[in-house]
Short mmCIF file of C-alpha atoms in Angstrom, two decimals:
data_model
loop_
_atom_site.label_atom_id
_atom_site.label_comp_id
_atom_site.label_asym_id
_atom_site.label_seq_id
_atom_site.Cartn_x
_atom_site.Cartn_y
_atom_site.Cartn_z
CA UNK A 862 123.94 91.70 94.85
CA UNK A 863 120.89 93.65 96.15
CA UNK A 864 119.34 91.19 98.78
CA UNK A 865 116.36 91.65 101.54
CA UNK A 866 116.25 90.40 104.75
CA UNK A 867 113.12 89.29 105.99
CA UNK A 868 112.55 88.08 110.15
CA UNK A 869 111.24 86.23 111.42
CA UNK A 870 111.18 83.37 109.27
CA UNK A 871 108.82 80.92 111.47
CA UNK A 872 106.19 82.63 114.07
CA UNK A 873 104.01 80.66 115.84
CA UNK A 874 101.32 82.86 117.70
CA UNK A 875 97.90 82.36 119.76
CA UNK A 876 94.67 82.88 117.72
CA UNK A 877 94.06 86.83 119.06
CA UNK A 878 97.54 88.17 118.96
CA UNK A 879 99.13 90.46 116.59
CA UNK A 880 102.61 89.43 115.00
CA UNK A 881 104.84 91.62 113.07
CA UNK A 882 107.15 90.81 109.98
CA UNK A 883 109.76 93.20 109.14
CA UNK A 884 111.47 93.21 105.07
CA UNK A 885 114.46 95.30 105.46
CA UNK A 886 116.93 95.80 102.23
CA UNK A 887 119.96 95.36 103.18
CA UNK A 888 122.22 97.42 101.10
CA UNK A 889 120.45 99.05 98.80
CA UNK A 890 117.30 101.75 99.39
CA UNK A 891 114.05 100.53 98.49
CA UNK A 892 111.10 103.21 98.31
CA UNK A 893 108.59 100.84 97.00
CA UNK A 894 108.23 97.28 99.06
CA UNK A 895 105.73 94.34 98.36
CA UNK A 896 103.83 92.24 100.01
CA UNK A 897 102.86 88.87 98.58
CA UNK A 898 100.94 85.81 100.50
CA UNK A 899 101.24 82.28 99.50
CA UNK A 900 99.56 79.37 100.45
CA UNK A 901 100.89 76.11 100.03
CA UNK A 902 101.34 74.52 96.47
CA UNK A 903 100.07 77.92 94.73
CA UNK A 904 100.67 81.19 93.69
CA UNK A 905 102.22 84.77 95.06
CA UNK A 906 99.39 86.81 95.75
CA UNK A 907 99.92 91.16 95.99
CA UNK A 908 98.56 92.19 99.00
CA UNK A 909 99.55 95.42 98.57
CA UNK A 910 102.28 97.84 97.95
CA UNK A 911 104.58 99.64 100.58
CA UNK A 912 105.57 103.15 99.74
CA UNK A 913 108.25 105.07 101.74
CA UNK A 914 106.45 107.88 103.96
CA UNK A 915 103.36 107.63 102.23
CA UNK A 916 100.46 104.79 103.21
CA UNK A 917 99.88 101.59 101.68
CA UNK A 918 97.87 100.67 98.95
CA UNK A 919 96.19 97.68 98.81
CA UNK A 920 94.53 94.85 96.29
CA UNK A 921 91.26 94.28 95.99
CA UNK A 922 89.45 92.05 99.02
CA UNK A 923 92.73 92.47 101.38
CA UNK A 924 91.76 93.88 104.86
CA UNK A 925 94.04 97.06 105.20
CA UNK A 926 93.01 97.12 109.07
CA UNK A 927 94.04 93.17 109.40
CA UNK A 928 97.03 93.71 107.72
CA UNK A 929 98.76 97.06 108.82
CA UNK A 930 101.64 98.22 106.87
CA UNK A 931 104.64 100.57 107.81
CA UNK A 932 107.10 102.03 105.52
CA UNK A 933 108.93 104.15 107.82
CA UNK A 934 112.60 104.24 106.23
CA UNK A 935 113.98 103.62 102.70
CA UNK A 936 115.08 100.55 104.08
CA UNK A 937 112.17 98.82 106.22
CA UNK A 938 108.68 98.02 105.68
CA UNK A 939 106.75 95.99 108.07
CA UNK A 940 103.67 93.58 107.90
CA UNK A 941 101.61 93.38 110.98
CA UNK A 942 98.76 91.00 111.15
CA UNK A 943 96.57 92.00 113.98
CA UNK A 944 94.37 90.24 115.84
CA UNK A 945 95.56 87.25 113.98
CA UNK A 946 93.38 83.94 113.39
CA UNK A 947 93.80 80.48 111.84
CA UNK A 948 92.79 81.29 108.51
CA UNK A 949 95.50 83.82 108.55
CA UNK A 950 98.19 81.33 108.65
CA UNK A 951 99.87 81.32 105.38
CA UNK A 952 103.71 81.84 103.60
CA UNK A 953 104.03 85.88 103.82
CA UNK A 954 106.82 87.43 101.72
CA UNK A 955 107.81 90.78 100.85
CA UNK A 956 110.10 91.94 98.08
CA UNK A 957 111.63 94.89 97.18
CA UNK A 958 111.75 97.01 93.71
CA UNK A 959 115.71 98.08 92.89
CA UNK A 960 115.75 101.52 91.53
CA UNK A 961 118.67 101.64 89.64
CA UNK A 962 120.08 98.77 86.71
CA UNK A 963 117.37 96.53 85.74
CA UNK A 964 114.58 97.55 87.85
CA UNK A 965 114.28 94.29 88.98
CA UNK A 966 112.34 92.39 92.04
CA UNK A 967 114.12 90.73 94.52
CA UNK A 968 112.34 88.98 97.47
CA UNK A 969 112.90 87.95 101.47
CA UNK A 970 112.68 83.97 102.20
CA UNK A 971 109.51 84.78 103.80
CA UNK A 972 107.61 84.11 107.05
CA UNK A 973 106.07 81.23 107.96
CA UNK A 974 102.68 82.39 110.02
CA UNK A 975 100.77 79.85 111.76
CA UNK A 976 98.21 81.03 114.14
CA UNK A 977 96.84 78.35 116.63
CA UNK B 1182 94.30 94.91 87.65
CA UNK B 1183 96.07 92.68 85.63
CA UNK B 1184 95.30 89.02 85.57
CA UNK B 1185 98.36 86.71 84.77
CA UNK B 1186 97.69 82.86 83.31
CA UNK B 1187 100.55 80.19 83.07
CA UNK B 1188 100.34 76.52 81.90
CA UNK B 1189 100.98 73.66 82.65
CA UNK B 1190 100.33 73.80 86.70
CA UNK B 1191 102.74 70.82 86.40
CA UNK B 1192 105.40 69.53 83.46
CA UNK B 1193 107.22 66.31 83.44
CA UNK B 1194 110.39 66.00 81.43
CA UNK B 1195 113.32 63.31 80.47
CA UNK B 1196 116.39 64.73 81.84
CA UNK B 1197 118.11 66.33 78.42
CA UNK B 1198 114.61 66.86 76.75
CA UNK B 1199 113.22 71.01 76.86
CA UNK B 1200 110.24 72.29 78.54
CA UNK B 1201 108.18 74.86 77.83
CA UNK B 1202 106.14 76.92 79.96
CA UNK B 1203 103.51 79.72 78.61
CA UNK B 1204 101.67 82.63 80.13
CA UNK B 1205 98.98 84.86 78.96
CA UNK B 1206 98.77 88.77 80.57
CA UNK B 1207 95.55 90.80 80.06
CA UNK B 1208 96.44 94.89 80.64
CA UNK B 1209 98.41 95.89 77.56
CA UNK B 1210 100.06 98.56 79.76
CA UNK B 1211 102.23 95.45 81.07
CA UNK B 1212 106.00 96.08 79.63
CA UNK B 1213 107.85 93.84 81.58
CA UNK B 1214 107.70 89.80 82.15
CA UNK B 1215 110.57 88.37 84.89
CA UNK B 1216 110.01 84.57 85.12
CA UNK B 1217 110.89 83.17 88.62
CA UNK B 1218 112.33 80.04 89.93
CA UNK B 1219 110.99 78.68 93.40
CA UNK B 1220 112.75 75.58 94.78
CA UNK B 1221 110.95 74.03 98.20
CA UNK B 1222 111.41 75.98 100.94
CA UNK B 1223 112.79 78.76 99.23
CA UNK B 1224 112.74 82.37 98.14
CA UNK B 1225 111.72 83.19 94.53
CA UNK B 1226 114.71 84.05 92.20
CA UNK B 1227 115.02 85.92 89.36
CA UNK B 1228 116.29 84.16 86.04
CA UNK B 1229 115.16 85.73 83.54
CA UNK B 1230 113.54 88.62 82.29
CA UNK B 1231 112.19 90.36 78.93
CA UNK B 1232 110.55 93.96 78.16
CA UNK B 1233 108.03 94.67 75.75
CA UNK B 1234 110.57 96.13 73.38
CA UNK B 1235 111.96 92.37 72.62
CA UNK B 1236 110.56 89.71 71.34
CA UNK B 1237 113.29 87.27 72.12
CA UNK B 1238 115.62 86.95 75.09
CA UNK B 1239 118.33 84.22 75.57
CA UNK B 1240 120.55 82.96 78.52
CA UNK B 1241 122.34 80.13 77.99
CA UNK B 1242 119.53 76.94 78.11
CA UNK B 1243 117.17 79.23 78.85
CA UNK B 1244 114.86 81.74 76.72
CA UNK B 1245 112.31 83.86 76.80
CA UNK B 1246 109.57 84.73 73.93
CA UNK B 1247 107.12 87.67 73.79
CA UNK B 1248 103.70 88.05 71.39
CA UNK B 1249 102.35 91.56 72.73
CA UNK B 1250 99.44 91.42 70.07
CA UNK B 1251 98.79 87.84 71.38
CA UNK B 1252 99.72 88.76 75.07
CA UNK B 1253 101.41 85.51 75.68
CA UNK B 1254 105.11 84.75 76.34
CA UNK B 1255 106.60 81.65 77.22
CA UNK B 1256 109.95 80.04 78.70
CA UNK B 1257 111.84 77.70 77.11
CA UNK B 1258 114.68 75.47 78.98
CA UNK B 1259 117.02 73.32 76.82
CA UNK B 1260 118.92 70.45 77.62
CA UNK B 1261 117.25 70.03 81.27
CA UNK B 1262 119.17 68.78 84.47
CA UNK B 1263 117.52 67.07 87.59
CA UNK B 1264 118.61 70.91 89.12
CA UNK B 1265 116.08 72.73 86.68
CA UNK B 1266 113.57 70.85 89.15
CA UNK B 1267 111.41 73.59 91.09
CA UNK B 1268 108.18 75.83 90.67
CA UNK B 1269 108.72 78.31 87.74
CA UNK B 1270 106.58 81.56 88.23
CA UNK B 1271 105.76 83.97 85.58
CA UNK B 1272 104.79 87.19 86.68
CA UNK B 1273 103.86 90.54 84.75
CA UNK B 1274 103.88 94.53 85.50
CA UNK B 1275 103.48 97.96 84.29
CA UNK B 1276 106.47 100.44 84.19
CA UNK B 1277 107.40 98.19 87.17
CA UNK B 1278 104.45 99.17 89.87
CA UNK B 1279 103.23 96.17 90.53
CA UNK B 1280 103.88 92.64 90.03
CA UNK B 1281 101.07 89.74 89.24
CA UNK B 1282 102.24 86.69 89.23
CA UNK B 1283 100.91 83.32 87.45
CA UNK B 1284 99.90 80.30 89.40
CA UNK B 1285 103.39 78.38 89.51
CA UNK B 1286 104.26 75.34 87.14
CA UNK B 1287 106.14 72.33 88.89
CA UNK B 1288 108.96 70.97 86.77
CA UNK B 1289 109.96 67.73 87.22
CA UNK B 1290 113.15 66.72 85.61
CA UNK B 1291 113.31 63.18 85.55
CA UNK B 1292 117.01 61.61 85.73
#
């Protein structure tokens, strides 16, 4: 089955410093990637949406200059939280929209951020 | 953008009795409702899915119903096991552009 791999799972970084979170589908193409963020004990929330060659877009009240997005290949899409802070820690996970068969979503086991 | 309801936020069952979980949508452009399972620590995964087209979907102890005029559907386990136990997400989208997702329901299955 279609499945996306998702790294790291478990960063750790200094309040200031900019960490990176790569979603890659493994063995199928992907042109359309999500992002969701998760806090503990509640809901996925769309950040915004990764399109292959073309820019990101975003939700409403997400920072597209705190959260830089990359969708350089049918295959990876990257989350980059720069300049990261404590309130920035959170569950990130990405996902990934199969084209063909049941259109369905499939996600990454996500990426534990916690910024000190 | 669409906004995505589900109730209960948590469910307690007897092992054997069903549980229902419902979710209201608000864009009638939505035309397609995948309802997710969570367990701790884990990745969401896929169990079961209906289109606007259908009103009624059903795998095994586990169904799916769709009101479009209402804009509610609901999932229905039968028979539950300790192993239904996790955080069931209902989620909603549009020709499949975007996903919103409901607030989570915890389901307890009591032995």
């Amino acid at each position: 089955g279609a499945v996306v791999s998702q790294h790291p799972s478990w960063v750790i970084c200094k309040s200031g410093t900019s960490v990176k979170i790569e979603c890659r589908s493994l063995d199928f193409q992907a042109t359309t990637m999500f992002w969701y963020r998760q806090f503990p004990k509640q809901s996925l929330m769309l950040m915004a949406t990764s399109n292959e060659g073309s820019k990101a877009t975003y939700e409403q009240g997400v920072e597209k200059d705190k959260f830089l997005i990359n969708h350089a290949s049918l295959t990876l899409s990257t989350l980059t939280v720069t300049s990261a802070h404590p309130e920035d820690s959170s569950f990130y996970i990405c996902s990934a929209r199969i084209l063909s068969g049941a259109n369905v979503l499939t996600f990454g086991a996500g990426s534990r951020l916690t910024v000190l | 953008g669409e906004n995505v309801e589900q109730h209960p936020s948590t469910l307690s069952v007897q092992e054997g009795d069903s549980a229902v979980i419902k979710c209201t949508y608000s864009d009638s452009a939505s035309n397609y409702f995948p309802w997710y399972k969570q367990e701790l620590g884990k990745r969401p995964q896929l169990i079961i899915d209906i289109r606007s087209n259908v009103g009624e979907k059903k795998d095994q102890r586990i169904a799916v119903t769709l009101n479009k005029t209402a804009k509610h559907f609901s999932l229905h386990i039968t028979e539950t096991q300790p192993e239904d136990s996790a955080v069931y997400f209902c989620a909603a989208s549009g020709n499949f552009n975007k996903f919103y997702f409901g607030s989570g329901t915890k389901l307890n299955v009591k032995p």
